[in-house]
mmCIF file of C-alpha atoms in Angstrom:
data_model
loop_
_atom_site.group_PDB
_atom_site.id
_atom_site.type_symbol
_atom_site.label_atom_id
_atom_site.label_comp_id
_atom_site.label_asym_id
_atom_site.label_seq_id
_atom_site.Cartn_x
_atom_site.Cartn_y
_atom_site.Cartn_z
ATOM 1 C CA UNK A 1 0.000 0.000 0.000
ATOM 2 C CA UNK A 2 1.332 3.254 -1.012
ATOM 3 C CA UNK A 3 2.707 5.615 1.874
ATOM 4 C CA UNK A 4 1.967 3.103 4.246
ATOM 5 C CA UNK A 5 3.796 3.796 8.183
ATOM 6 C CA UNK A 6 3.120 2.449 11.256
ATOM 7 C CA UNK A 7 2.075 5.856 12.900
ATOM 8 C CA UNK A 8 1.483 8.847 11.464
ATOM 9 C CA UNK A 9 1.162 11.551 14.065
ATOM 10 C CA UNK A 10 -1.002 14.729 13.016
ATOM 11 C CA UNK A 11 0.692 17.973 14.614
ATOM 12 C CA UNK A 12 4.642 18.695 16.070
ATOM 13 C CA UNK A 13 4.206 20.545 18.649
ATOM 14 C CA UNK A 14 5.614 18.442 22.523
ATOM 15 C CA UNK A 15 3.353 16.260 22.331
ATOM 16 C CA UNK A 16 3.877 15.212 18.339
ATOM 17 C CA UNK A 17 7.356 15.449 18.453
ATOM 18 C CA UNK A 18 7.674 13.300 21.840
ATOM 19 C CA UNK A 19 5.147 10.520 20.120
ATOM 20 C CA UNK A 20 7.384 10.632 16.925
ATOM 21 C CA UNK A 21 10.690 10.532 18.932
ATOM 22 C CA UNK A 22 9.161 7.238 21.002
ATOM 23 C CA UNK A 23 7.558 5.695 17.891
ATOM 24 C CA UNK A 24 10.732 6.110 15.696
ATOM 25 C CA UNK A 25 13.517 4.506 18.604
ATOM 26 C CA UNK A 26 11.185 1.529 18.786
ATOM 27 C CA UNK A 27 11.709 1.630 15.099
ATOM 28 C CA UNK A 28 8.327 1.999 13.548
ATOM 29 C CA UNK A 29 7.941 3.685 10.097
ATOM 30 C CA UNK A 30 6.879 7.259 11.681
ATOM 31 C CA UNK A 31 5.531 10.451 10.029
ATOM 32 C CA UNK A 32 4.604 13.529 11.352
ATOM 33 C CA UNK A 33 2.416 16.118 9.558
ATOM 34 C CA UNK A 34 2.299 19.423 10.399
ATOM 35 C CA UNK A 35 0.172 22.508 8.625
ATOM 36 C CA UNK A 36 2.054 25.337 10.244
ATOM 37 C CA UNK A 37 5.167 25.726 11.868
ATOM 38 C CA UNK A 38 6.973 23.268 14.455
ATOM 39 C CA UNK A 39 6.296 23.699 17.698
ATOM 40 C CA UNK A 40 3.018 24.665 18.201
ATOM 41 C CA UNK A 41 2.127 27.307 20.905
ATOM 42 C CA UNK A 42 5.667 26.529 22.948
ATOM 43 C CA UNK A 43 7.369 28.369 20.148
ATOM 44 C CA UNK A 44 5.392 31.454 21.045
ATOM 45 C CA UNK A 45 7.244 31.624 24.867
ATOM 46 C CA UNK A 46 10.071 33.496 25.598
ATOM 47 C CA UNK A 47 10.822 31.807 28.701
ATOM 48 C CA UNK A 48 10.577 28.413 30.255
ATOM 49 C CA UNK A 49 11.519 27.604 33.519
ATOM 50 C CA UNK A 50 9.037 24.998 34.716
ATOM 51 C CA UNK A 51 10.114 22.164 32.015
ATOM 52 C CA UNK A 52 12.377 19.616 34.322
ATOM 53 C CA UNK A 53 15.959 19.704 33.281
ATOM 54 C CA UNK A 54 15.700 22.343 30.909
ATOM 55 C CA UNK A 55 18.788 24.598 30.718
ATOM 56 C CA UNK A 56 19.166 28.469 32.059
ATOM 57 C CA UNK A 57 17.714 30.802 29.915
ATOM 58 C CA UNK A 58 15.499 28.456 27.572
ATOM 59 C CA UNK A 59 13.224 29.528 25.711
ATOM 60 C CA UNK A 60 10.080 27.895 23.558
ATOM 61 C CA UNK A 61 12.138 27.823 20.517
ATOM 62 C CA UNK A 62 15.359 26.584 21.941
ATOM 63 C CA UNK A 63 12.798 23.251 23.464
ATOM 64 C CA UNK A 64 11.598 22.692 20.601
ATOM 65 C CA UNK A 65 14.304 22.749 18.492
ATOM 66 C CA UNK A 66 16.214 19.928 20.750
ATOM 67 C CA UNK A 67 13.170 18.046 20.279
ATOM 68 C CA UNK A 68 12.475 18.376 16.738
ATOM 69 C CA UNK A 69 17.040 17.360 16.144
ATOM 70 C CA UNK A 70 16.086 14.177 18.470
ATOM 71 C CA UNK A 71 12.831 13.056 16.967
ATOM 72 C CA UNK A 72 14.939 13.186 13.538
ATOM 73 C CA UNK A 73 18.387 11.709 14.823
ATOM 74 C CA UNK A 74 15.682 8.168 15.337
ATOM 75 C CA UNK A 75 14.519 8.719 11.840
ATOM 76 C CA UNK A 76 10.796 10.832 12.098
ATOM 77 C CA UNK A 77 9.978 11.338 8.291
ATOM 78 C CA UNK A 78 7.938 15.190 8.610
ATOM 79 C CA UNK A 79 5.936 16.783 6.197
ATOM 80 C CA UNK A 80 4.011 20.151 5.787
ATOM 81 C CA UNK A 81 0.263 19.488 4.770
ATOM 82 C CA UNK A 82 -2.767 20.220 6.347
ATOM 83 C CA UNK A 83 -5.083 17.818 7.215
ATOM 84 C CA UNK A 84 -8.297 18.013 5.336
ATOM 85 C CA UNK A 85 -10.198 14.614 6.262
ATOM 86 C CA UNK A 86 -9.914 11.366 8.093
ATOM 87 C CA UNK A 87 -11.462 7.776 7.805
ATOM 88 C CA UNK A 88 -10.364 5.723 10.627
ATOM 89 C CA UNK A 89 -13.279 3.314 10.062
ATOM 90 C CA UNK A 90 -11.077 0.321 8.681
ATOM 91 C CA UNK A 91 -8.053 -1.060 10.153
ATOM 92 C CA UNK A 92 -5.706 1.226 7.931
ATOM 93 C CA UNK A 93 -6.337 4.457 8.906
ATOM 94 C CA UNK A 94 -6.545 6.839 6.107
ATOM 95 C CA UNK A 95 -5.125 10.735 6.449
ATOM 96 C CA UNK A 96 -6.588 13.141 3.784
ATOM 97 C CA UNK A 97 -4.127 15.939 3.320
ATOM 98 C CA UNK A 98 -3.676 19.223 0.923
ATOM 99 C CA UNK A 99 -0.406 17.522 -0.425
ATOM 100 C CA UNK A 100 -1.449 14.196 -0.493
ATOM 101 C CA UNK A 101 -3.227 10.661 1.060
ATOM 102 C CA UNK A 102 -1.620 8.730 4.273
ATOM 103 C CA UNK A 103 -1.984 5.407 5.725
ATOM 104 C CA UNK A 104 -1.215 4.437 9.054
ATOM 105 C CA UNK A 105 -1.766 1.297 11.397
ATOM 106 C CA UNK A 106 -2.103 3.500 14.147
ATOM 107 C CA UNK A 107 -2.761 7.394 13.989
ATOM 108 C CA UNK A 108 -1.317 9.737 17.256
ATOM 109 C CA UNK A 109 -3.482 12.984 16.859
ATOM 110 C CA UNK A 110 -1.468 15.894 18.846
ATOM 111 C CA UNK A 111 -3.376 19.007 16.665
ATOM 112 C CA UNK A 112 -2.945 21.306 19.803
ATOM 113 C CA UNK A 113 -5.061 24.086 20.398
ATOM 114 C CA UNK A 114 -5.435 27.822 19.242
ATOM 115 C CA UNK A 115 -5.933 30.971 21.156
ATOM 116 C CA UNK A 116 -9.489 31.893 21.932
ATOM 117 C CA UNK A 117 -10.742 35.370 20.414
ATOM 118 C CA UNK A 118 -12.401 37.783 22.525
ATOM 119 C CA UNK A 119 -15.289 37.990 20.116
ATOM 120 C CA UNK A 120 -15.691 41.948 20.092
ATOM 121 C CA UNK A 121 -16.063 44.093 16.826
ATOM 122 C CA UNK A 122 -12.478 45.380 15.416
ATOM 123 C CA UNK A 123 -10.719 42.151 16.572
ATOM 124 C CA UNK A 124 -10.195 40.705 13.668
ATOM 125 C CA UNK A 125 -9.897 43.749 11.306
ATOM 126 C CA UNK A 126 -7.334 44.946 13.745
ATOM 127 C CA UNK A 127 -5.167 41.978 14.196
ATOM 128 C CA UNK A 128 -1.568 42.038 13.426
ATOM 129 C CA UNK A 129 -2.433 46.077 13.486
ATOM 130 C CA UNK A 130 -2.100 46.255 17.326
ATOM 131 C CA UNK A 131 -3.951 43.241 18.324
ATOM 132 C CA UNK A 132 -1.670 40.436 19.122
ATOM 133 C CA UNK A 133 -1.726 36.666 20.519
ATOM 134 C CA UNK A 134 2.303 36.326 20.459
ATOM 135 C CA UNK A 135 4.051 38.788 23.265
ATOM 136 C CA UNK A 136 7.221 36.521 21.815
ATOM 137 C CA UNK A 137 6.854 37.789 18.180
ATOM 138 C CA UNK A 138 5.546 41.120 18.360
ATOM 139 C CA UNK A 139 6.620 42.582 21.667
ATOM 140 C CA UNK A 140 9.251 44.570 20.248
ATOM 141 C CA UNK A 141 6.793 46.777 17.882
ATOM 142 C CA UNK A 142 5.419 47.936 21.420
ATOM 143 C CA UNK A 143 8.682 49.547 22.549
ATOM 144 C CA UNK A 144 8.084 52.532 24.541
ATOM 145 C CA UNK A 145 4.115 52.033 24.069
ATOM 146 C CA UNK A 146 1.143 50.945 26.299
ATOM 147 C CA UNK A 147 -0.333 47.136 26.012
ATOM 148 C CA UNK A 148 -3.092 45.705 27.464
ATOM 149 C CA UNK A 149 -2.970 42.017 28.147
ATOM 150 C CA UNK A 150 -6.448 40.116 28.579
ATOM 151 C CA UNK A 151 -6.745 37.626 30.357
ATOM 152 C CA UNK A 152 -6.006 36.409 34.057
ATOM 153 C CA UNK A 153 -3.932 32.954 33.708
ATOM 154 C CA UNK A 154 -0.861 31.824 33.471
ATOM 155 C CA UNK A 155 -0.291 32.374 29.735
ATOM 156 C CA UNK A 156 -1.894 35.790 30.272
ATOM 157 C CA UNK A 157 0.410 37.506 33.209
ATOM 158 C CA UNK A 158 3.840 35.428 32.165
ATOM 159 C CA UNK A 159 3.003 37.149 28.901
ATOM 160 C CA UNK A 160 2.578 40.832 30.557
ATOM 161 C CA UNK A 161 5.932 40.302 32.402
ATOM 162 C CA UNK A 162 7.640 39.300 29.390
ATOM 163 C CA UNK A 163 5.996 42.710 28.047
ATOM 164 C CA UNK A 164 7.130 45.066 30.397
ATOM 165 C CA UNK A 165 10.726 44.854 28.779
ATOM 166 C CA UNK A 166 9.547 46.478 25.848
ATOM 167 C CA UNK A 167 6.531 48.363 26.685
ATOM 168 C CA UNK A 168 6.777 51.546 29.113
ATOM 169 C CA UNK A 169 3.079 50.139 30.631
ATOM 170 C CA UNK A 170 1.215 47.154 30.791
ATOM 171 C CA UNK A 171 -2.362 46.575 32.137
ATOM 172 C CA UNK A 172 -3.534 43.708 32.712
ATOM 173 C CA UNK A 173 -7.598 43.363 31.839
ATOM 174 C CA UNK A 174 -9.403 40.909 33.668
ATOM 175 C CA UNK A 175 -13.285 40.180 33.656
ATOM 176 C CA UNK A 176 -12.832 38.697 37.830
ATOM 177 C CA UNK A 177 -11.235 40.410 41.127
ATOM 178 C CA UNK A 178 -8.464 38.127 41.205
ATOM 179 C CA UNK A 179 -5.808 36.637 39.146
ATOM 180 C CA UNK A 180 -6.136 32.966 38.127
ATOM 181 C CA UNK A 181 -2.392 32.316 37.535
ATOM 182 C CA UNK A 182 -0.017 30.509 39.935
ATOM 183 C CA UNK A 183 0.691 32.438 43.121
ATOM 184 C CA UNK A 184 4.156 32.299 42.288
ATOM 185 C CA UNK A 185 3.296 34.198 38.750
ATOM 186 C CA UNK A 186 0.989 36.276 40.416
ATOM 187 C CA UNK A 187 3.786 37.711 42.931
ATOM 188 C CA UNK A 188 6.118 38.801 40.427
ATOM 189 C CA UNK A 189 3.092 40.712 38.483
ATOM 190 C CA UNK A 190 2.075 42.649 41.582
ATOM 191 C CA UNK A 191 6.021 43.577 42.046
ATOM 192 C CA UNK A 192 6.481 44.924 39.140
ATOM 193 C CA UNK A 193 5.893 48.865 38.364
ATOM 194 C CA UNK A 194 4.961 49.207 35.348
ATOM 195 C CA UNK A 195 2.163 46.689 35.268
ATOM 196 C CA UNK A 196 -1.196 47.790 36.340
ATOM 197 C CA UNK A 197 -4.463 46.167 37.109
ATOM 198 C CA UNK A 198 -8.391 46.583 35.407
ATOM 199 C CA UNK A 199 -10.714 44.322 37.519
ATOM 200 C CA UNK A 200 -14.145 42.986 36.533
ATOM 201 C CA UNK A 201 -13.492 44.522 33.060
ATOM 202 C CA UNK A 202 -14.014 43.455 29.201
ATOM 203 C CA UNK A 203 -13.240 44.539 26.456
ATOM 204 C CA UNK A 204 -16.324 46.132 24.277
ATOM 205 C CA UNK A 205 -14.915 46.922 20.964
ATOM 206 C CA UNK A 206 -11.475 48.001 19.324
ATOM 207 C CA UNK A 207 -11.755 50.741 16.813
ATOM 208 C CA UNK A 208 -8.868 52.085 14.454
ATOM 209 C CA UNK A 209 -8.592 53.009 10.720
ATOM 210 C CA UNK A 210 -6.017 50.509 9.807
ATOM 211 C CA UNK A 211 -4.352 50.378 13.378
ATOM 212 C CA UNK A 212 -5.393 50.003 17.006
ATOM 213 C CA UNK A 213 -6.429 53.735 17.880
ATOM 214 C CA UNK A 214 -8.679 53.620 20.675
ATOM 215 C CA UNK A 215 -10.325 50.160 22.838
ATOM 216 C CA UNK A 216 -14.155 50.472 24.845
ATOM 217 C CA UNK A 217 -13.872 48.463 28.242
ATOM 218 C CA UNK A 218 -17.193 47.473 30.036
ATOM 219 C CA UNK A 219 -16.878 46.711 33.833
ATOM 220 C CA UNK A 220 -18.467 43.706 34.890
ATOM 221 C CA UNK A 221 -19.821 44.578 38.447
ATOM 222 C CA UNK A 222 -21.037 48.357 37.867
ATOM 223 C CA UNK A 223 -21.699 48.637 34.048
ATOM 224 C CA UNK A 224 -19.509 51.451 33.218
ATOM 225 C CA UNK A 225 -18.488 52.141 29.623
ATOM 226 C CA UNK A 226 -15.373 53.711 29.038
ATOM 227 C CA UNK A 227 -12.971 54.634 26.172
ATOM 228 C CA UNK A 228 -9.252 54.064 26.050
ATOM 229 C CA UNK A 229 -7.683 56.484 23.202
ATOM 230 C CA UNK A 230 -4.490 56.197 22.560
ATOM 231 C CA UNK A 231 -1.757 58.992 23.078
ATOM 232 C CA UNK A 232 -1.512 61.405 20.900
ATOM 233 C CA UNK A 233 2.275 61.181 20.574
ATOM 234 C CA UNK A 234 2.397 57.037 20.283
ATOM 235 C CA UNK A 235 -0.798 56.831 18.033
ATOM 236 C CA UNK A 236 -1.316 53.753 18.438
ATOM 237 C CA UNK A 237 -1.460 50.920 21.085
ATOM 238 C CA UNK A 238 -1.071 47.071 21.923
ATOM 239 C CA UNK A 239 -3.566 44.493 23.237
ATOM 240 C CA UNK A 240 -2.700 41.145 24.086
ATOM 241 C CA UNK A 241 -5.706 38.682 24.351
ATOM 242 C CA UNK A 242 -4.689 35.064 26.353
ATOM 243 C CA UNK A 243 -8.342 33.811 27.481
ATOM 244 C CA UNK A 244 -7.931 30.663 26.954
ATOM 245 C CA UNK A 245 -7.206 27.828 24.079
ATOM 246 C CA UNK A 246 -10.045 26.051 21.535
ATOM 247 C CA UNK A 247 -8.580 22.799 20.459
ATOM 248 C CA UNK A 248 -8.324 22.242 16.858
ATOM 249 C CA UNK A 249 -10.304 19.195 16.405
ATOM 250 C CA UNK A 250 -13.199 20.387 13.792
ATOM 251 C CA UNK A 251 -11.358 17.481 11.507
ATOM 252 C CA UNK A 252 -12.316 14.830 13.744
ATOM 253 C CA UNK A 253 -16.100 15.148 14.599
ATOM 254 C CA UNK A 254 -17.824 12.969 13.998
ATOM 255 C CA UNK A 255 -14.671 10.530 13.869
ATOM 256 C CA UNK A 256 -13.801 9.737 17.352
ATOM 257 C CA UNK A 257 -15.719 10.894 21.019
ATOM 258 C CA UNK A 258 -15.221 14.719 22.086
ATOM 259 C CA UNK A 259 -16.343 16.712 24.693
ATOM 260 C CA UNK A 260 -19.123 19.677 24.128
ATOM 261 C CA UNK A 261 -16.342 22.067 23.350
ATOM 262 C CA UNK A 262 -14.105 20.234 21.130
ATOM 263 C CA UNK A 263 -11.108 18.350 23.434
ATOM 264 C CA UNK A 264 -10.952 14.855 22.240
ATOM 265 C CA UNK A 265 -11.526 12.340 25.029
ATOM 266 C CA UNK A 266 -8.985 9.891 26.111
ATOM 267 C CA UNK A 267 -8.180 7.386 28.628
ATOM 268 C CA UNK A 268 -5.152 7.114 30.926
ATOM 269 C CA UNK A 269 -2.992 5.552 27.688
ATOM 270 C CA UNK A 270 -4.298 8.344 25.474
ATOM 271 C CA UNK A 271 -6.375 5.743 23.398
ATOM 272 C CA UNK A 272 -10.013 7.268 22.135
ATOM 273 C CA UNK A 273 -12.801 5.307 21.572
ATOM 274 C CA UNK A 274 -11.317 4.310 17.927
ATOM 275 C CA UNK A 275 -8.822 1.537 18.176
ATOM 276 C CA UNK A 276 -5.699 2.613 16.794
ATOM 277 C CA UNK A 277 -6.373 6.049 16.879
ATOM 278 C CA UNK A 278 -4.654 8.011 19.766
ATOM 279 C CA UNK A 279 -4.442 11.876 21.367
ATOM 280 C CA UNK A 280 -2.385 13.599 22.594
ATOM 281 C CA UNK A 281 -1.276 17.010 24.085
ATOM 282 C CA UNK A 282 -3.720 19.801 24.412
ATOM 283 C CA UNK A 283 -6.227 18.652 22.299
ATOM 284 C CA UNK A 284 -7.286 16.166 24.785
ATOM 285 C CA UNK A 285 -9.586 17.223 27.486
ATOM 286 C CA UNK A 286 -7.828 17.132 30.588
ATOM 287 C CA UNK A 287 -7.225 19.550 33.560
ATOM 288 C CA UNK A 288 -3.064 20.803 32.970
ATOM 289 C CA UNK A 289 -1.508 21.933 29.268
ATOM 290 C CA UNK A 290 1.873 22.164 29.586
ATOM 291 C CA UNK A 291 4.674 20.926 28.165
ATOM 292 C CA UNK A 292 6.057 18.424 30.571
ATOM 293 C CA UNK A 293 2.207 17.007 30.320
ATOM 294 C CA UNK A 294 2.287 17.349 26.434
ATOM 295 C CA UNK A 295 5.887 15.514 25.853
ATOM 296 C CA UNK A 296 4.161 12.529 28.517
ATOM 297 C CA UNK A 297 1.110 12.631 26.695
ATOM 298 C CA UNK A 298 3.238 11.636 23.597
ATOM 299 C CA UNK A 299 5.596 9.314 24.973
ATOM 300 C CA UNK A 300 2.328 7.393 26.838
ATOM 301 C CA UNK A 301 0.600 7.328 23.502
ATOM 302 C CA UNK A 302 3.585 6.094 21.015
ATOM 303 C CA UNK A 303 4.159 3.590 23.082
ATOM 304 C CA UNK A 304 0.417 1.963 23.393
ATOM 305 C CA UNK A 305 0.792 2.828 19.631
ATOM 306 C CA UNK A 306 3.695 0.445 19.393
ATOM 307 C CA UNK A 307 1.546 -2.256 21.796
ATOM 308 C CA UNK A 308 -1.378 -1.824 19.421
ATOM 309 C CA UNK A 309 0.538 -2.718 16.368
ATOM 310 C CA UNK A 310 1.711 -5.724 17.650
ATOM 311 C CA UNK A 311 -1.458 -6.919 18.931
ATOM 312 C CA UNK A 312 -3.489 -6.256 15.444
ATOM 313 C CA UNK A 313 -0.700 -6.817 12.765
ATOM 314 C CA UNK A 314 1.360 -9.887 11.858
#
């Protein structure tokens, strides 16, 4: 059978990369497909400190990049496509790409997740015009300006301290009266000067003719509308929105069990209700995405990968 492997893992992000680096050393045929860039959202973090063993000073990039040279030292075969369609209904499961068809024994889907939107008029219009999901990428077009970062996690104040070496203020938005990050994140936020706090708020609308000029924040609690314009001297502003992830599943409904908004359900080995079809990473519903849970994830499910194969193919 033509491009026949024994797993093809969709997405190389942690988790793909860490499947692909398990299923290749126990020397099965292994491909990884990947529509964007390598390294899903890790690559968009500056700084990581909370991945075990992970040297001083390492960033998203610098993980991934180690990953990606390991996977490939074991033999990973990677390709760019996008993933347009899946039929896991027979034994060889069949991957519908852009560039081309796939067949696998076993499939290891590690898709990830995306940033949420806020959902507010001028979002969209105004993104990569001031509006911004990568503190990483863009922070340095915000030199000497004002952000705003939205949100009230982990993603959301690592991001605004990561901003306040470029930016000469950061506020952070949040819609409750307390941050949602780890205390220890939360600490360094409150420390720092030149972030400030907007409780109970949301953001109404972002208006600008071609570039963020001017945001409307509701509060919560009270109801009060007010408009942000920016300075006259800057012109323009940043804002930063990190509420939350949507896991890129559409592909798969209908195809395997997922939850009412979208994570793929596993069990403890990362197996779905498909046999031979796995998940891993943040596209499975489960209650911490991070990397060391992402590169586990991958590991756990290239190796009941490997189990399955033997079980259901001579």
């Amino acid at each position: 059978m033509e491009n026949l492997y024994d797993v093809v893992i969709i997405g190389a992000g942690p988790a793909g990369l860490s499947a692909g680096l398990y299923a290749a050393r126990a020397k099965m045929k292994t491909l990884i497909l990947e529509k964007e860039r390598v390294g899903g959202q890790i690559v968009t973090t500056n700084e990581v400190v909370n991945y075990p063993g992970s040297i001083k000073d390492a960033t998203g990039p610098s993980l991934v990049a180690r990953m990606l040279e390991q996977s490939e030292e074991f033999g990973v075969e990677r390709k760019k496509d996008t993933v347009v369609d899946v039929d896991f209904t027979q034994k060889i499961k069949v991957i519908k790409g852009e560039q081309g068809e796939y067949n696998a024994k076993a499939v290891i889907i590690a898709s990830g997740a995306k940033p949420k939107l806020i959902g507010c008029p001028g979002e969209k219009e105004l993104t990569g015009k001031g509006v911004s999901y990568c503190a990483t990428c863009d922070a340095d077009f915000f030199t000497d300006l004002e952000v705003f970062v939205v949100g009230g996690g982990d993603s959301a104040v690592e991001e605004a301290l990561y901003l306040t070496k470029f930016a000469r203020k950061v506020t952070i938005v949040h819609r409750r009266d307390e941050l949602r990050a780890a205390k220890s994140i939360q600490e360094k936020a409150f420390k720092n000067s030149k972030i400030e706090f907007m409780w109970d708020t949301g953001i109404e609308e972002i208006k600008g003719d071609g570039i963020v000029e001017s945001v409307v924040f509701k509060n919560k609690k009270t109801g009060e509308v007010t408009e942000y314009q920016a300075n006259e001297e800057d012109g323009t502003f940043g804002i930063f929105p990190f509420v939350g992830y949507q896991p890129l599943s559409e592909v798969y409904k209908g195809k395997i069990n997922m939850n009412d908004v979208g994570y793929v359900i596993t069990d403890v080995e990362m197996k779905t209700n498909v046999e031979g079809v796995f998940a891993a990473g943040d596209i499975r519903e489960k209650s911490l995405r991070q990397v060391v849970t992402a590169t586990a994830d991958g590991a756990i499910a290239a190796v009941n990968a490997e189990k399955y194969i033997e079980s259901h193919f001579e």
